Amino acid sequence: MSRFYALINSTGIQEVEATEVPMVAEIQKVVGIPDEEAFFEAVYGCYSDQSLAVLVDDDFLRKAHQPTMLTPKRVILQGQVLVVAIDPQIEDFCLLTKQQVELVKRETKLYQAHSR
């Protein structure tokens, strides 16, 4: 069975097939600005499937990332973000199923200036 993570940025939502969740250093590169140190923060409760987590640069405001998405709770997230799931058995991030990817595509609203 194929597994994925979702990559969301200003160009849209990309479904990335993977064999494992990206390692911390890779996540930091993806959510950060090239050649600048980044740490990520998980944002929970953004989707109807509560096992999904959105990983963002925890310093996106200071770094002036552009708005990327509007969560169903009307929270604006900025910069490139990753969406993964939480495995309750190991209490760690895991990859998404195809159904979870489809839910992310359906429920994610890409940010547009008039979205507010």
CSV table of N, CA and C in Angstrom, one decimal:
chain,number,residue,atom,x,y,z
A,1,MET,N,0.8,-1.2,0.0
A,1,MET,CA,0.0,0.0,0.0
A,1,MET,C,0.9,1.2,0.0
A,2,SER,N,0.6,2.2,-0.9
A,2,SER,CA,1.4,3.4,-1.0
A,2,SER,C,1.1,4.3,0.2
A,3,ARG,N,2.1,5.1,0.6
A,3,ARG,CA,1.9,6.1,1.6
A,3,ARG,C,2.5,7.4,1.1
A,4,PHE,N,2.1,8.5,1.7
A,4,PHE,CA,2.4,9.8,1.2
A,4,PHE,C,2.6,10.8,2.4
A,5,TYR,N,3.1,12.0,2.0
A,5,TYR,CA,2.9,13.2,2.8
A,5,TYR,C,2.5,14.3,1.8
A,6,ALA,N,1.9,15.3,2.3
A,6,ALA,CA,1.4,16.4,1.5
A,6,ALA,C,2.3,17.6,1.7
A,7,LEU,N,2.7,18.2,0.6
A,7,LEU,CA,3.5,19.4,0.7
A,7,LEU,C,2.6,20.6,0.1
A,8,ILE,N,2.4,21.6,0.9
A,8,ILE,CA,1.6,22.7,0.6
A,8,ILE,C,2.4,24.0,0.5
A,9,ASN,N,2.3,24.7,-0.6
A,9,ASN,CA,3.0,26.0,-0.8
A,9,ASN,C,2.2,26.8,-1.7
A,10,SER,N,2.7,28.0,-2.1
A,10,SER,CA,2.0,28.9,-2.9
A,10,SER,C,1.6,28.4,-4.3
A,11,THR,N,2.2,27.3,-4.7
A,11,THR,CA,1.8,26.7,-6.0
A,11,THR,C,0.7,25.7,-5.9
A,12,GLY,N,0.4,25.3,-4.7
A,12,GLY,CA,-0.7,24.3,-4.5
A,12,GLY,C,-0.4,23.2,-3.5
A,13,ILE,N,-1.0,22.1,-3.7
A,13,ILE,CA,-0.9,20.9,-2.8
A,13,ILE,C,-0.3,19.8,-3.6
A,14,GLN,N,0.9,19.3,-3.2
A,14,GLN,CA,1.6,18.2,-3.9
A,14,GLN,C,1.5,17.0,-3.0
A,15,GLU,N,1.2,15.9,-3.6
A,15,GLU,CA,1.1,14.6,-2.9
A,15,GLU,C,2.5,13.9,-3.2
A,16,VAL,N,3.2,13.6,-2.2
A,16,VAL,CA,4.6,13.0,-2.4
A,16,VAL,C,4.6,11.6,-1.8
A,17,GLU,N,4.8,10.6,-2.7
A,17,GLU,CA,4.9,9.2,-2.3
A,17,GLU,C,6.2,9.0,-1.6
A,18,ALA,N,6.2,8.3,-0.5
A,18,ALA,CA,7.4,8.1,0.4
A,18,ALA,C,7.3,6.7,1.0
A,19,THR,N,8.5,6.3,1.5
A,19,THR,CA,8.6,5.0,2.2
A,19,THR,C,8.7,5.3,3.7
A,20,GLU,N,9.1,6.5,4.1
A,20,GLU,CA,9.1,6.9,5.5
A,20,GLU,C,8.9,8.4,5.6
A,21,VAL,N,8.6,8.8,6.8
A,21,VAL,CA,8.4,10.2,7.1
A,21,VAL,C,9.8,10.9,7.0
A,22,PRO,N,9.9,12.1,6.4
A,22,PRO,CA,11.2,12.8,6.3
A,22,PRO,C,11.8,12.9,7.7
A,23,MET,N,13.1,12.8,7.7
A,23,MET,CA,13.9,13.0,9.0
A,23,MET,C,13.8,14.5,9.4
A,24,VAL,N,14.1,14.8,10.6
A,24,VAL,CA,14.0,16.1,11.2
A,24,VAL,C,14.7,17.1,10.3
A,25,ALA,N,16.0,16.8,9.9
A,25,ALA,CA,16.8,17.8,9.1
A,25,ALA,C,16.1,18.1,7.8
A,26,GLU,N,15.5,17.1,7.2
A,26,GLU,CA,14.8,17.3,5.9
A,26,GLU,C,13.6,18.1,6.1
A,27,ILE,N,12.8,17.9,7.1
A,27,ILE,CA,11.6,18.7,7.4
A,27,ILE,C,12.0,20.1,7.6
A,28,GLN,N,13.1,20.4,8.4
A,28,GLN,CA,13.6,21.7,8.6
A,28,GLN,C,14.0,22.4,7.3
A,29,LYS,N,14.6,21.7,6.4
A,29,LYS,CA,14.9,22.3,5.1
A,29,LYS,C,13.7,22.6,4.3
A,30,VAL,N,12.7,21.7,4.3
A,30,VAL,CA,11.5,21.9,3.5
A,30,VAL,C,10.7,23.1,4.0
A,31,VAL,N,10.5,23.2,5.3
A,31,VAL,CA,9.7,24.3,5.8
A,31,VAL,C,10.4,25.6,6.0
A,32,GLY,N,11.7,25.6,5.9
A,32,GLY,CA,12.5,26.8,6.1
A,32,GLY,C,12.9,27.5,4.8
A,33,ILE,N,13.6,28.6,4.9
A,33,ILE,CA,14.1,29.3,3.8
A,33,ILE,C,15.5,28.7,3.5
A,34,PRO,N,15.8,28.5,2.2
A,34,PRO,CA,17.1,27.9,1.8
A,34,PRO,C,18.3,28.7,2.5
A,35,ASP,N,19.2,28.0,3.0
A,35,ASP,CA,20.4,28.5,3.6
A,35,ASP,C,20.2,29.3,4.9
A,36,GLU,N,19.0,29.0,5.5
A,36,GLU,CA,18.7,29.7,6.8
A,36,GLU,C,18.2,28.6,7.8
A,37,GLU,N,18.7,28.6,9.0
A,37,GLU,CA,18.3,27.6,10.0
A,37,GLU,C,16.8,27.7,10.2
A,38,ALA,N,16.2,26.5,10.3
A,38,ALA,CA,14.7,26.4,10.6
A,38,ALA,C,14.4,25.3,11.6
A,39,PHE,N,13.5,25.6,12.4
A,39,PHE,CA,12.9,24.6,13.3
A,39,PHE,C,11.4,24.5,13.0
A,40,PHE,N,10.9,23.3,13.1
A,40,PHE,CA,9.5,23.2,12.8
A,40,PHE,C,8.6,23.0,14.0
A,41,GLU,N,7.4,23.4,13.8
A,41,GLU,CA,6.3,23.2,14.9
A,41,GLU,C,5.2,22.5,14.3
A,42,ALA,N,4.5,21.6,15.0
A,42,ALA,CA,3.4,20.9,14.6
A,42,ALA,C,2.1,21.6,15.0
A,43,VAL,N,1.2,21.8,14.1
A,43,VAL,CA,-0.1,22.4,14.3
A,43,VAL,C,-1.2,21.3,14.2
A,44,TYR,N,-1.9,21.1,15.2
A,44,TYR,CA,-2.9,20.0,15.3
A,44,TYR,C,-4.3,20.6,15.2
A,45,GLY,N,-5.3,19.7,14.8
A,45,GLY,CA,-6.7,20.1,14.8
A,45,GLY,C,-7.1,20.9,13.6
A,46,CYS,N,-6.3,20.9,12.5
A,46,CYS,CA,-6.6,21.7,11.3
A,46,CYS,C,-7.6,21.0,10.4
A,47,TYR,N,-7.8,19.7,10.5
A,47,TYR,CA,-8.6,18.9,9.6
A,47,TYR,C,-9.6,18.1,10.4
A,48,SER,N,-10.7,17.6,9.7
A,48,SER,CA,-11.7,16.8,10.4
A,48,SER,C,-11.1,15.5,10.9
A,49,ASP,N,-10.0,15.0,10.3
A,49,ASP,CA,-9.3,13.9,10.8
A,49,ASP,C,-8.3,14.4,11.8
A,50,GLN,N,-8.6,14.2,13.0
A,50,GLN,CA,-7.7,14.8,14.1
A,50,GLN,C,-6.3,14.1,14.2
A,51,SER,N,-6.1,13.1,13.4
A,51,SER,CA,-4.8,12.4,13.5
A,51,SER,C,-3.8,13.1,12.5
A,52,LEU,N,-4.2,14.2,11.8
A,52,LEU,CA,-3.3,14.9,10.9
A,52,LEU,C,-2.6,16.0,11.6
A,53,ALA,N,-1.3,16.2,11.2
A,53,ALA,CA,-0.5,17.3,11.8
A,53,ALA,C,0.1,18.1,10.6
A,54,VAL,N,0.1,19.4,10.8
A,54,VAL,CA,0.7,20.3,9.8
A,54,VAL,C,2.0,20.8,10.4
A,55,LEU,N,3.1,20.6,9.7
A,55,LEU,CA,4.4,21.0,10.1
A,55,LEU,C,4.8,22.3,9.4
A,56,VAL,N,5.1,23.3,10.3
A,56,VAL,CA,5.4,24.7,9.7
A,56,VAL,C,6.7,25.2,10.4
A,57,ASP,N,7.4,26.1,9.8
A,57,ASP,CA,8.5,26.8,10.3
A,57,ASP,C,8.0,27.6,11.6
A,58,ASP,N,8.6,27.3,12.7
A,58,ASP,CA,8.1,27.9,14.0
A,58,ASP,C,8.4,29.4,14.1
A,59,ASP,N,9.1,29.9,13.1
A,59,ASP,CA,9.5,31.3,13.1
A,59,ASP,C,9.1,32.0,11.9
A,60,PHE,N,7.9,31.6,11.3
A,60,PHE,CA,7.5,32.0,10.0
A,60,PHE,C,7.1,33.5,10.0
A,61,LEU,N,6.7,34.1,11.1
A,61,LEU,CA,6.3,35.5,11.1
A,61,LEU,C,7.6,36.4,11.0
A,62,ARG,N,8.6,36.1,11.8
A,62,ARG,CA,9.8,36.9,11.8
A,62,ARG,C,10.5,36.8,10.4
A,63,LYS,N,10.4,35.6,9.8
A,63,LYS,CA,11.0,35.4,8.5
A,63,LYS,C,10.2,35.9,7.3
A,64,ALA,N,9.0,36.4,7.6
A,64,ALA,CA,8.2,37.0,6.6
A,64,ALA,C,7.8,36.1,5.5
A,65,HIS,N,7.5,34.8,5.8
A,65,HIS,CA,7.0,33.9,4.8
A,65,HIS,C,5.7,34.4,4.3
A,66,GLN,N,5.4,34.1,3.1
A,66,GLN,CA,4.1,34.5,2.5
A,66,GLN,C,3.0,33.5,3.1
A,67,PRO,N,1.8,34.0,3.2
A,67,PRO,CA,0.6,33.2,3.6
A,67,PRO,C,0.5,32.0,2.6
A,68,THR,N,0.2,30.8,3.1
A,68,THR,CA,0.1,29.7,2.3
A,68,THR,C,-1.3,29.1,2.3
A,69,MET,N,-1.9,28.9,3.5
A,69,MET,CA,-3.2,28.2,3.6
A,69,MET,C,-4.0,28.8,4.7
A,70,LEU,N,-5.3,28.6,4.6
A,70,LEU,CA,-6.2,28.9,5.6
A,70,LEU,C,-6.9,27.6,6.1
A,71,THR,N,-6.7,27.4,7.4
A,71,THR,CA,-7.2,26.1,8.0
A,71,THR,C,-8.8,26.3,8.1
A,72,PRO,N,-9.5,25.1,8.2
A,72,PRO,CA,-10.9,25.2,8.4
A,72,PRO,C,-11.3,26.1,9.6
A,73,LYS,N,-10.4,26.2,10.6
A,73,LYS,CA,-10.7,27.1,11.8
A,73,LYS,C,-10.2,28.5,11.5
A,74,ARG,N,-9.9,28.8,10.2
A,74,ARG,CA,-9.6,30.2,9.8
A,74,ARG,C,-8.3,30.7,10.3
A,75,VAL,N,-7.3,29.8,10.6
A,75,VAL,CA,-6.0,30.2,11.0
A,75,VAL,C,-5.1,30.2,9.7
A,76,ILE,N,-4.4,31.3,9.5
A,76,ILE,CA,-3.5,31.4,8.4
A,76,ILE,C,-2.2,30.9,8.7
A,77,LEU,N,-1.7,29.9,7.9
A,77,LEU,CA,-0.4,29.3,8.1
A,77,LEU,C,0.5,29.9,6.9
A,78,GLN,N,1.8,30.1,7.2
A,78,GLN,CA,2.6,30.8,6.2
A,78,GLN,C,3.8,29.9,5.9
A,79,GLY,N,4.4,30.1,4.7
A,79,GLY,CA,5.5,29.3,4.2
A,79,GLY,C,5.1,28.0,3.7
A,80,GLN,N,6.1,27.2,3.3
A,80,GLN,CA,5.8,25.8,2.8
A,80,GLN,C,5.6,24.9,4.0
A,81,VAL,N,4.5,24.1,3.9
A,81,VAL,CA,4.2,23.3,5.1
A,81,VAL,C,4.0,21.8,4.6
A,82,LEU,N,4.3,20.9,5.5
A,82,LEU,CA,4.1,19.5,5.3
A,82,LEU,C,2.9,19.0,6.1
A,83,VAL,N,2.1,18.1,5.6
A,83,VAL,CA,1.1,17.4,6.3
A,83,VAL,C,1.4,16.0,6.4
A,84,VAL,N,1.4,15.5,7.7
A,84,VAL,CA,1.6,14.1,8.0
A,84,VAL,C,0.6,13.6,9.0
A,85,ALA,N,0.6,12.4,9.3
A,85,ALA,CA,-0.4,11.8,10.3
A,85,ALA,C,0.4,11.5,11.6
A,86,ILE,N,-0.4,11.2,12.7
A,86,ILE,CA,0.2,10.8,13.9
A,86,ILE,C,-0.2,9.3,14.1
A,87,ASP,N,0.8,8.5,14.4
A,87,ASP,CA,0.5,7.1,14.7
A,87,ASP,C,0.4,7.0,16.3
A,88,PRO,N,-0.8,6.7,16.8
A,88,PRO,CA,-1.0,6.7,18.2
A,88,PRO,C,-0.3,5.6,18.9
A,89,GLN,N,0.0,4.5,18.2
A,89,GLN,CA,0.7,3.4,18.9
A,89,GLN,C,2.2,3.8,19.2
A,90,ILE,N,2.8,4.6,18.4
A,90,ILE,CA,4.2,5.0,18.6
A,90,ILE,C,4.3,6.4,19.0
A,91,GLU,N,3.2,7.1,19.0
A,91,GLU,CA,3.1,8.6,19.3
A,91,GLU,C,4.2,9.4,18.6
A,92,ASP,N,4.2,9.2,17.2
A,92,ASP,CA,5.1,9.9,16.4
A,92,ASP,C,4.5,10.1,15.0
A,93,PHE,N,5.1,10.9,14.2
A,93,PHE,CA,4.6,11.2,12.9
A,93,PHE,C,4.7,9.9,12.0
A,94,CYS,N,3.7,9.8,11.1
A,94,CYS,CA,3.7,8.7,10.1
A,94,CYS,C,3.2,9.3,8.8
A,95,LEU,N,3.3,8.5,7.8
A,95,LEU,CA,2.8,8.9,6.4
A,95,LEU,C,1.3,8.8,6.3
A,96,LEU,N,0.8,9.5,5.3
A,96,LEU,CA,-0.7,9.6,5.1
A,96,LEU,C,-1.1,8.4,4.2
A,97,THR,N,-2.3,8.0,4.4
A,97,THR,CA,-3.0,7.1,3.4
A,97,THR,C,-3.5,7.9,2.2
A,98,LYS,N,-3.9,7.2,1.2
A,98,LYS,CA,-4.5,7.9,0.0
A,98,LYS,C,-5.7,8.7,0.4
A,99,GLN,N,-6.5,8.1,1.3
A,99,GLN,CA,-7.8,8.7,1.8
A,99,GLN,C,-7.5,10.0,2.5
A,100,GLN,N,-6.4,10.0,3.4
A,100,GLN,CA,-6.0,11.2,4.1
A,100,GLN,C,-5.5,12.3,3.2
A,101,VAL,N,-4.8,11.9,2.1
A,101,VAL,CA,-4.3,12.9,1.1
A,101,VAL,C,-5.5,13.5,0.5
A,102,GLU,N,-6.5,12.7,0.1
A,102,GLU,CA,-7.7,13.3,-0.5
A,102,GLU,C,-8.5,14.2,0.4
A,103,LEU,N,-8.5,13.9,1.7
A,103,LEU,CA,-9.1,14.7,2.7
A,103,LEU,C,-8.4,16.1,2.8
A,104,VAL,N,-7.0,16.0,2.8
A,104,VAL,CA,-6.2,17.2,2.8
A,104,VAL,C,-6.5,18.1,1.6
A,105,LYS,N,-6.6,17.5,0.5
A,105,LYS,CA,-6.9,18.3,-0.8
A,105,LYS,C,-8.3,18.9,-0.7
A,106,ARG,N,-9.2,18.2,-0.2
A,106,ARG,CA,-10.6,18.6,-0.1
A,106,ARG,C,-10.8,19.8,0.9
A,107,GLU,N,-10.1,19.6,2.1
A,107,GLU,CA,-10.3,20.6,3.2
A,107,GLU,C,-9.4,21.8,3.2
A,108,THR,N,-8.3,21.7,2.5
A,108,THR,CA,-7.3,22.8,2.5
A,108,THR,C,-7.8,23.9,1.6
A,109,LYS,N,-7.7,25.1,2.1
A,109,LYS,CA,-8.0,26.3,1.3
A,109,LYS,C,-6.7,27.0,1.2
A,110,LEU,N,-6.2,27.1,-0.1
A,110,LEU,CA,-5.0,27.9,-0.3
A,110,LEU,C,-5.3,29.3,-0.1
A,111,TYR,N,-4.3,30.0,0.5
A,111,TYR,CA,-4.5,31.4,0.9
A,111,TYR,C,-4.5,32.3,-0.3
A,112,GLN,N,-5.5,33.2,-0.3
A,112,GLN,CA,-5.6,34.2,-1.3
A,112,GLN,C,-5.9,35.5,-0.5
A,113,ALA,N,-5.5,36.6,-1.0
A,113,ALA,CA,-5.7,37.9,-0.2
A,113,ALA,C,-7.1,38.1,0.2
A,114,HIS,N,-8.0,37.7,-0.7
A,114,HIS,CA,-9.5,37.9,-0.4
A,114,HIS,C,-10.1,36.8,0.5
A,115,SER,N,-9.2,35.8,0.9
A,115,SER,CA,-9.8,34.7,1.8
A,115,SER,C,-10.2,35.2,3.2
A,116,ARG,N,-9.6,36.3,3.6
A,116,ARG,CA,-9.9,36.8,4.9
A,116,ARG,C,-11.3,37.1,5.1
